[in-house]
PDB file of C-alpha atoms in Angstrom:
ATOM      1  CA  MET A   1     -24.497  21.350  19.873  1.00 42.00           C
ATOM      2  CA  GLY A   2     -21.120  22.750  19.838  1.00 46.00           C
ATOM      3  CA  GLU A   3     -19.833  19.169  19.906  1.00 47.00           C
ATOM      4  CA  SER A   4     -22.706  17.730  17.318  1.00 49.00           C
ATOM      5  CA  ARG A   5     -20.989  20.258  14.824  1.00 49.00           C
ATOM      6  CA  GLU A   6     -17.854  20.094  15.584  1.00 55.00           C
ATOM      7  CA  SER A   7     -18.064  16.196  15.095  1.00 81.00           C
ATOM      8  CA  GLU A   8     -20.219  16.956  11.899  1.00 91.00           C
ATOM      9  CA  THR A   9     -17.798  18.756  10.734  1.00 93.00           C
ATOM     10  CA  GLY A  10     -14.184  16.164  11.605  1.00 94.00           C
ATOM     11  CA  ARG A  11     -15.694  13.499   9.221  1.00 94.00           C
ATOM     12  CA  VAL A  12     -16.618  15.681   6.709  1.00 96.00           C
ATOM     13  CA  THR A  13     -13.058  16.893   6.539  1.00 97.00           C
ATOM     14  CA  ARG A  14     -11.437  14.325   6.792  1.00 96.00           C
ATOM     15  CA  GLN A  15     -14.299  12.361   4.171  1.00 96.00           C
ATOM     16  CA  LEU A  16     -13.349  15.280   2.220  1.00 97.00           C
ATOM     17  CA  ARG A  17      -9.300  15.005   2.895  1.00 97.00           C
ATOM     18  CA  GLU A  18      -9.052  11.384   2.134  1.00 96.00           C
ATOM     19  CA  GLU A  19     -11.416  11.530  -0.815  1.00 97.00           C
ATOM     20  CA  ILE A  20      -8.873  13.465  -2.657  1.00 97.00           C
ATOM     21  CA  LEU A  21      -6.098  12.141  -1.498  1.00 96.00           C
ATOM     22  CA  ASP A  22      -6.670   8.172  -2.486  1.00 95.00           C
ATOM     23  CA  GLY A  23      -7.432  10.316  -5.871  1.00 93.00           C
ATOM     24  CA  VAL A  24     -11.129  10.043  -5.490  1.00 95.00           C
ATOM     25  CA  ARG A  25     -11.746  13.889  -6.345  1.00 95.00           C
ATOM     26  CA  LEU A  26      -9.096  14.780  -9.350  1.00 95.00           C
ATOM     27  CA  PRO A  27      -7.605  17.953  -9.051  1.00 95.00           C
ATOM     28  CA  GLY A  28      -9.406  20.922 -10.677  1.00 95.00           C
ATOM     29  CA  GLU A  29     -12.600  19.142  -9.624  1.00 96.00           C
ATOM     30  CA  ARG A  30     -15.781  21.728  -7.541  1.00 95.00           C
ATOM     31  CA  LEU A  31     -16.506  21.378  -4.345  1.00 96.00           C
ATOM     32  CA  VAL A  32     -19.829  22.834  -3.914  1.00 94.00           C
ATOM     33  CA  GLU A  33     -20.975  23.608  -0.723  1.00 93.00           C
ATOM     34  CA  ARG A  34     -24.747  23.045  -0.894  1.00 94.00           C
ATOM     35  CA  GLU A  35     -23.439  20.032  -3.208  1.00 95.00           C
ATOM     36  CA  LEU A  36     -21.554  18.436  -1.100  1.00 96.00           C
ATOM     37  CA  ALA A  37     -23.871  18.821   1.812  1.00 96.00           C
ATOM     38  CA  ALA A  38     -26.692  17.340   0.360  1.00 96.00           C
ATOM     39  CA  ALA A  39     -24.092  14.590  -0.979  1.00 95.00           C
ATOM     40  CA  LEU A  40     -22.742  14.196   3.083  1.00 94.00           C
ATOM     41  CA  ASP A  41     -26.517  14.736   4.664  1.00 93.00           C
ATOM     42  CA  VAL A  42     -25.321  17.700   6.060  1.00 94.00           C
ATOM     43  CA  SER A  43     -25.763  21.422   6.803  1.00 94.00           C
ATOM     44  CA  ARG A  44     -23.673  23.641   4.579  1.00 94.00           C
ATOM     45  CA  VAL A  45     -21.789  25.218   7.876  1.00 94.00           C
ATOM     46  CA  PRO A  46     -19.589  21.920   8.566  1.00 94.00           C
ATOM     47  CA  VAL A  47     -18.570  21.486   4.503  1.00 95.00           C
ATOM     48  CA  ARG A  48     -17.897  25.345   4.628  1.00 93.00           C
ATOM     49  CA  GLU A  49     -15.276  24.669   7.947  1.00 95.00           C
ATOM     50  CA  ALA A  50     -14.421  21.977   6.514  1.00 96.00           C
ATOM     51  CA  LEU A  51     -13.076  22.870   3.451  1.00 95.00           C
ATOM     52  CA  LYS A  52     -11.375  25.696   4.824  1.00 95.00           C
ATOM     53  CA  ALA A  53      -9.520  23.222   6.950  1.00 96.00           C
ATOM     54  CA  LEU A  54      -8.679  22.006   3.538  1.00 97.00           C
ATOM     55  CA  VAL A  55      -7.771  25.052   2.256  1.00 96.00           C
ATOM     56  CA  GLY A  56      -4.811  25.418   5.177  1.00 96.00           C
ATOM     57  CA  GLU A  57      -3.664  21.488   4.866  1.00 96.00           C
ATOM     58  CA  GLY A  58      -3.351  23.015   1.028  1.00 97.00           C
ATOM     59  CA  LEU A  59      -5.018  19.900  -1.234  1.00 97.00           C
ATOM     60  CA  VAL A  60      -8.148  22.612  -1.909  1.00 97.00           C
ATOM     61  CA  THR A  61      -8.118  25.890  -2.895  1.00 95.00           C
ATOM     62  CA  LEU A  62     -11.243  28.332  -2.938  1.00 90.00           C
ATOM     63  CA  ARG A  63     -12.697  30.086  -4.904  1.00 85.00           C
ATOM     64  CA  PRO A  64     -16.058  32.373  -5.097  1.00 79.00           C
ATOM     65  CA  ARG A  65     -19.532  31.765  -4.113  1.00 75.00           C
ATOM     66  CA  SER A  66     -19.222  28.414  -2.053  1.00 70.00           C
ATOM     67  CA  TRP A  67     -17.406  27.262  -3.691  1.00 85.00           C
ATOM     68  CA  ALA A  68     -14.038  25.510  -4.267  1.00 94.00           C
ATOM     69  CA  VAL A  69     -12.020  23.321  -5.970  1.00 96.00           C
ATOM     70  CA  VAL A  70      -8.990  20.562  -5.914  1.00 97.00           C
ATOM     71  CA  ARG A  71      -6.199  21.837  -5.452  1.00 96.00           C
ATOM     72  CA  THR A  72      -3.680  21.406  -8.898  1.00 95.00           C
ATOM     73  CA  PHE A  73       0.117  19.944  -7.876  1.00 95.00           C
ATOM     74  CA  THR A  74       2.433  22.119 -10.006  1.00 94.00           C
ATOM     75  CA  ASP A  75       5.506  20.862 -11.008  1.00 92.00           C
ATOM     76  CA  SER A  76       6.685  24.455  -7.936  1.00 95.00           C
ATOM     77  CA  ASP A  77       4.853  22.526  -5.572  1.00 95.00           C
ATOM     78  CA  ILE A  78       6.474  19.553  -6.183  1.00 93.00           C
ATOM     79  CA  ALA A  79       9.677  20.126  -5.751  1.00 93.00           C
ATOM     80  CA  ASP A  80       9.465  22.309  -3.051  1.00 95.00           C
ATOM     81  CA  LEU A  81       7.418  19.537  -1.147  1.00 94.00           C
ATOM     82  CA  THR A  82      10.301  17.218  -2.672  1.00 93.00           C
ATOM     83  CA  GLU A  83      12.549  19.530  -0.699  1.00 94.00           C
ATOM     84  CA  VAL A  84      11.323  19.867   1.857  1.00 94.00           C
ATOM     85  CA  ARG A  85      11.602  16.083   2.204  1.00 94.00           C
ATOM     86  CA  SER A  86      15.141  15.639   1.022  1.00 94.00           C
ATOM     87  CA  ALA A  87      16.227  18.153   3.833  1.00 93.00           C
ATOM     88  CA  PHE A  88      14.791  16.966   7.031  1.00 95.00           C
ATOM     89  CA  GLU A  89      13.617  13.112   6.366  1.00 96.00           C
ATOM     90  CA  PRO A  90      16.389  11.153   6.201  1.00 97.00           C
ATOM     91  CA  LEU A  91      17.684  13.750   9.720  1.00 97.00           C
ATOM     92  CA  THR A  92      13.592  11.755  10.909  1.00 98.00           C
ATOM     93  CA  PHE A  93      14.553   7.909   9.701  1.00 98.00           C
ATOM     94  CA  ARG A  94      18.456   8.074  11.430  1.00 98.00           C
ATOM     95  CA  LEU A  95      16.507   9.970  15.113  1.00 98.00           C
ATOM     96  CA  ALA A  96      14.134   7.380  14.425  1.00 98.00           C
ATOM     97  CA  ALA A  97      16.522   4.871  14.638  1.00 98.00           C
ATOM     98  CA  GLN A  98      18.599   6.105  17.701  1.00 98.00           C
ATOM     99  CA  ARG A  99      15.320   6.270  19.898  1.00 98.00           C
ATOM    100  CA  ARG A 100      13.049   3.516  18.184  1.00 97.00           C
ATOM    101  CA  THR A 101      11.273   1.991  21.599  1.00 97.00           C
ATOM    102  CA  ARG A 102      10.232  -1.432  21.480  1.00 97.00           C
ATOM    103  CA  GLU A 103       6.636  -0.628  21.771  1.00 98.00           C
ATOM    104  CA  GLY A 104       6.948   2.136  18.683  1.00 97.00           C
ATOM    105  CA  LEU A 105       9.341  -0.258  16.305  1.00 98.00           C
ATOM    106  CA  ASP A 106       6.280  -3.191  16.765  1.00 98.00           C
ATOM    107  CA  ARG A 107       3.660  -0.467  15.785  1.00 98.00           C
ATOM    108  CA  LEU A 108       5.768   0.641  12.617  1.00 98.00           C
ATOM    109  CA  GLN A 109       6.469  -3.675  12.053  1.00 98.00           C
ATOM    110  CA  ALA A 110       2.343  -3.555  11.792  1.00 98.00           C
ATOM    111  CA  VAL A 111       2.032  -0.993   9.853  1.00 98.00           C
ATOM    112  CA  LEU A 112       4.705  -2.688   7.272  1.00 98.00           C
ATOM    113  CA  ASP A 113       2.966  -5.712   7.404  1.00 98.00           C
ATOM    114  CA  GLU A 114      -0.092  -4.423   6.340  1.00 98.00           C
ATOM    115  CA  GLN A 115       1.325  -2.137   3.342  1.00 98.00           C
ATOM    116  CA  PHE A 116       3.140  -5.780   2.164  1.00 98.00           C
ATOM    117  CA  ALA A 117      -0.440  -7.408   2.466  1.00 98.00           C
ATOM    118  CA  ALA A 118      -2.553  -4.976   0.633  1.00 98.00           C
ATOM    119  CA  ALA A 119       0.765  -4.248  -1.677  1.00 98.00           C
ATOM    120  CA  ARG A 120      -0.022  -7.797  -2.436  1.00 98.00           C
ATOM    121  CA  ALA A 121      -3.756  -7.830  -2.633  1.00 98.00           C
ATOM    122  CA  ALA A 122      -3.007  -5.374  -5.661  1.00 97.00           C
ATOM    123  CA  ASP A 123      -4.826  -2.747  -3.503  1.00 97.00           C
ATOM    124  CA  ALA A 124      -3.230   0.175  -4.722  1.00 96.00           C
ATOM    125  CA  VAL A 125      -5.713   2.880  -2.077  1.00 96.00           C
ATOM    126  CA  ALA A 126      -4.420   1.136   1.729  1.00 97.00           C
ATOM    127  CA  ALA A 127      -1.213  -0.066   0.163  1.00 97.00           C
ATOM    128  CA  ARG A 128       0.051   3.904  -0.845  1.00 96.00           C
ATOM    129  CA  ARG A 129      -2.442   5.090   3.240  1.00 96.00           C
ATOM    130  CA  LYS A 130      -0.319   2.895   4.842  1.00 97.00           C
ATOM    131  CA  ALA A 131       3.220   4.139   3.354  1.00 96.00           C
ATOM    132  CA  ALA A 132       2.546   7.475   4.195  1.00 96.00           C
ATOM    133  CA  ASP A 133       1.264   6.370   7.975  1.00 97.00           C
ATOM    134  CA  PHE A 134       5.060   4.419   7.860  1.00 98.00           C
ATOM    135  CA  HIS A 135       6.174   7.657   7.074  1.00 97.00           C
ATOM    136  CA  GLU A 136       4.530   9.670  10.127  1.00 96.00           C
ATOM    137  CA  LEU A 137       5.342   6.072  12.200  1.00 97.00           C
ATOM    138  CA  VAL A 138       8.917   7.080  11.668  1.00 98.00           C
ATOM    139  CA  THR A 139       9.092  10.937  12.489  1.00 97.00           C
ATOM    140  CA  GLU A 140       6.939   9.456  15.447  1.00 96.00           C
ATOM    141  CA  LEU A 141       9.408   7.348  16.826  1.00 97.00           C
ATOM    142  CA  ALA A 142      12.189  10.268  16.142  1.00 98.00           C
ATOM    143  CA  SER A 143      10.738  12.027  19.345  1.00 97.00           C
ATOM    144  CA  ASN A 144      11.953  14.869  18.830  1.00 97.00           C
ATOM    145  CA  GLU A 145       8.806  17.826  18.774  1.00 96.00           C
ATOM    146  CA  LEU A 146      10.004  20.326  16.507  1.00 94.00           C
ATOM    147  CA  LEU A 147      10.299  18.189  13.888  1.00 93.00           C
ATOM    148  CA  VAL A 148       6.610  17.309  14.696  1.00 92.00           C
ATOM    149  CA  GLU A 149       5.207  20.443  14.677  1.00 93.00           C
ATOM    150  CA  ILE A 150       6.787  20.771  11.358  1.00 91.00           C
ATOM    151  CA  GLU A 151       5.857  17.992   9.918  1.00 91.00           C
ATOM    152  CA  ARG A 152       2.024  18.821  11.226  1.00 92.00           C
ATOM    153  CA  PRO A 153       0.931  21.636   9.028  1.00 92.00           C
ATOM    154  CA  LEU A 154       2.477  19.800   5.791  1.00 94.00           C
ATOM    155  CA  ARG A 155       1.049  16.369   6.414  1.00 94.00           C
ATOM    156  CA  SER A 156      -1.582  15.994   3.883  1.00 96.00           C
ATOM    157  CA  ARG A 157       1.368  17.343   1.773  1.00 96.00           C
ATOM    158  CA  MET A 158       3.626  14.866   2.095  1.00 94.00           C
ATOM    159  CA  ARG A 159       0.892  11.938   2.097  1.00 94.00           C
ATOM    160  CA  TRP A 160      -0.349  13.571  -1.393  1.00 94.00           C
ATOM    161  CA  LEU A 161       3.263  13.323  -2.403  1.00 93.00           C
ATOM    162  CA  LEU A 162       4.151   9.760  -0.575  1.00 90.00           C
ATOM    163  CA  THR A 163       0.864   8.349  -2.369  1.00 89.00           C
ATOM    164  CA  GLN A 164       2.529   8.919  -6.385  1.00 89.00           C
ATOM    165  CA  HIS A 165       3.418   5.973  -7.108  1.00 88.00           C
ATOM    166  CA  ASP A 166       2.463   2.362  -9.073  1.00 89.00           C
ATOM    167  CA  ASP A 167       5.338   0.081  -8.217  1.00 93.00           C
ATOM    168  CA  LEU A 168       3.173  -1.477  -4.433  1.00 96.00           C
ATOM    169  CA  ILE A 169       5.714  -3.592  -3.354  1.00 97.00           C
ATOM    170  CA  ALA A 170       8.738  -1.704  -4.649  1.00 95.00           C
ATOM    171  CA  VAL A 171       7.838   0.540  -2.853  1.00 96.00           C
ATOM    172  CA  ALA A 172       6.734  -1.514   0.139  1.00 97.00           C
ATOM    173  CA  GLU A 173      10.311  -3.792  -0.632  1.00 98.00           C
ATOM    174  CA  GLN A 174      12.167  -0.344   0.691  1.00 97.00           C
ATOM    175  CA  HIS A 175      10.185   0.532   3.585  1.00 98.00           C
ATOM    176  CA  ARG A 176      11.546  -2.178   5.096  1.00 98.00           C
ATOM    177  CA  GLU A 177      15.230  -2.223   3.971  1.00 98.00           C
ATOM    178  CA  LEU A 178      14.607   1.691   6.401  1.00 98.00           C
ATOM    179  CA  PHE A 179      12.941  -0.525   8.938  1.00 98.00           C
ATOM    180  CA  SER A 180      15.327  -3.626   9.759  1.00 98.00           C
ATOM    181  CA  ALA A 181      18.362  -0.260  10.335  1.00 98.00           C
ATOM    182  CA  ILE A 182      15.344   1.153  12.747  1.00 98.00           C
ATOM    183  CA  ALA A 183      15.045  -1.846  14.252  1.00 98.00           C
ATOM    184  CA  ASN A 184      18.875  -2.608  14.115  1.00 98.00           C
ATOM    185  CA  ARG A 185      20.060   0.963  15.701  1.00 98.00           C
ATOM    186  CA  ASP A 186      21.832   1.940  12.640  1.00 98.00           C
ATOM    187  CA  ILE A 187      21.364   4.899  12.139  1.00 98.00           C
ATOM    188  CA  ASP A 188      24.410   5.411   9.508  1.00 98.00           C
ATOM    189  CA  ALA A 189      22.236   3.120   6.943  1.00 98.00           C
ATOM    190  CA  ALA A 190      19.427   4.549   8.049  1.00 98.00           C
ATOM    191  CA  GLY A 191      20.362   7.819   7.138  1.00 97.00           C
ATOM    192  CA  ARG A 192      22.106   6.479   3.485  1.00 97.00           C
ATOM    193  CA  LEU A 193      18.721   4.250   2.967  1.00 98.00           C
ATOM    194  CA  ALA A 194      16.845   7.195   3.806  1.00 97.00           C
ATOM    195  CA  THR A 195      17.792   9.118   0.891  1.00 96.00           C
ATOM    196  CA  GLU A 196      18.567   5.968  -0.991  1.00 96.00           C
ATOM    197  CA  HIS A 197      14.450   5.951  -0.810  1.00 95.00           C
ATOM    198  CA  LEU A 198      14.206   9.530  -1.890  1.00 93.00           C
ATOM    199  CA  ALA A 199      15.472   9.011  -5.236  1.00 91.00           C
ATOM    200  CA  GLN A 200      13.894   5.982  -5.620  1.00 90.00           C
ATOM    201  CA  SER A 201      10.481   7.522  -4.431  1.00 86.00           C
ATOM    202  CA  ARG A 202      11.613  10.677  -7.494  1.00 83.00           C
ATOM    203  CA  SER A 203      11.966   8.029 -10.577  1.00 82.00           C
ATOM    204  CA  LEU A 204       7.750   6.748  -9.054  1.00 77.00           C
ATOM    205  CA  PHE A 205       6.777   9.229  -9.062  1.00 75.00           C
ATOM    206  CA  ARG A 206       7.397  10.396 -12.267  1.00 59.00           C
ATOM    207  CA  SER A 207       6.592   6.794 -14.032  1.00 55.00           C
ATOM    208  CA  SER A 208       3.328   7.022 -12.381  1.00 57.00           C
ATOM    209  CA  ARG A 209       2.764  10.753 -13.993  1.00 58.00           C
ATOM    210  CA  GLY A 210       4.374   8.771 -17.033  1.00 53.00           C
ATOM    211  CA  THR A 211       6.815  11.076 -17.309  1.00 49.00           C
ATOM    212  CA  ALA A 212       9.980  10.307 -19.041  1.00 41.00           C
TER     213      ALA A 212
END
């Protein structure tokens, strides 16, 4: 019984997380336990547990009386996420270039190929997911457990930030350059390109929000 409930909670959490990150559920949208339970064909218990998990991930804000809302990221939230990303990402890419393995590089190539395929097919959801996967895998390739521990509680919020762009091909091209630096063990280039990628990401993010 406990295993079944855990599985249901995991399924509900994953589905709601993906719907939020993919933009199916928009910022400010109400998440009512009763309605979600009926739509997902589960009891209210796994829905309640899933909402608590997503609050912990920073994607949902609880409200009184058994409902919640999809988090609206403010300009201050975005600035905070960007500052953290700016602090850690160049280091992460430099370490990945230094420590990557053949197996890890093959996995990164596969993710990059899937990102390009989705971008060329104008499949925005898949391309953005793979863009975020690319960054998570680079963190793994950096082989620094503390970096992973720091990244883990921020993962969902960072995935949200990494999906806020419309130029799918441009992001894939930037990732290809970063991949080349990692593959060539060019540590300095990996750090420099990561910093440039951050600046380009901020520009693409502003464009996606229709701001100057």
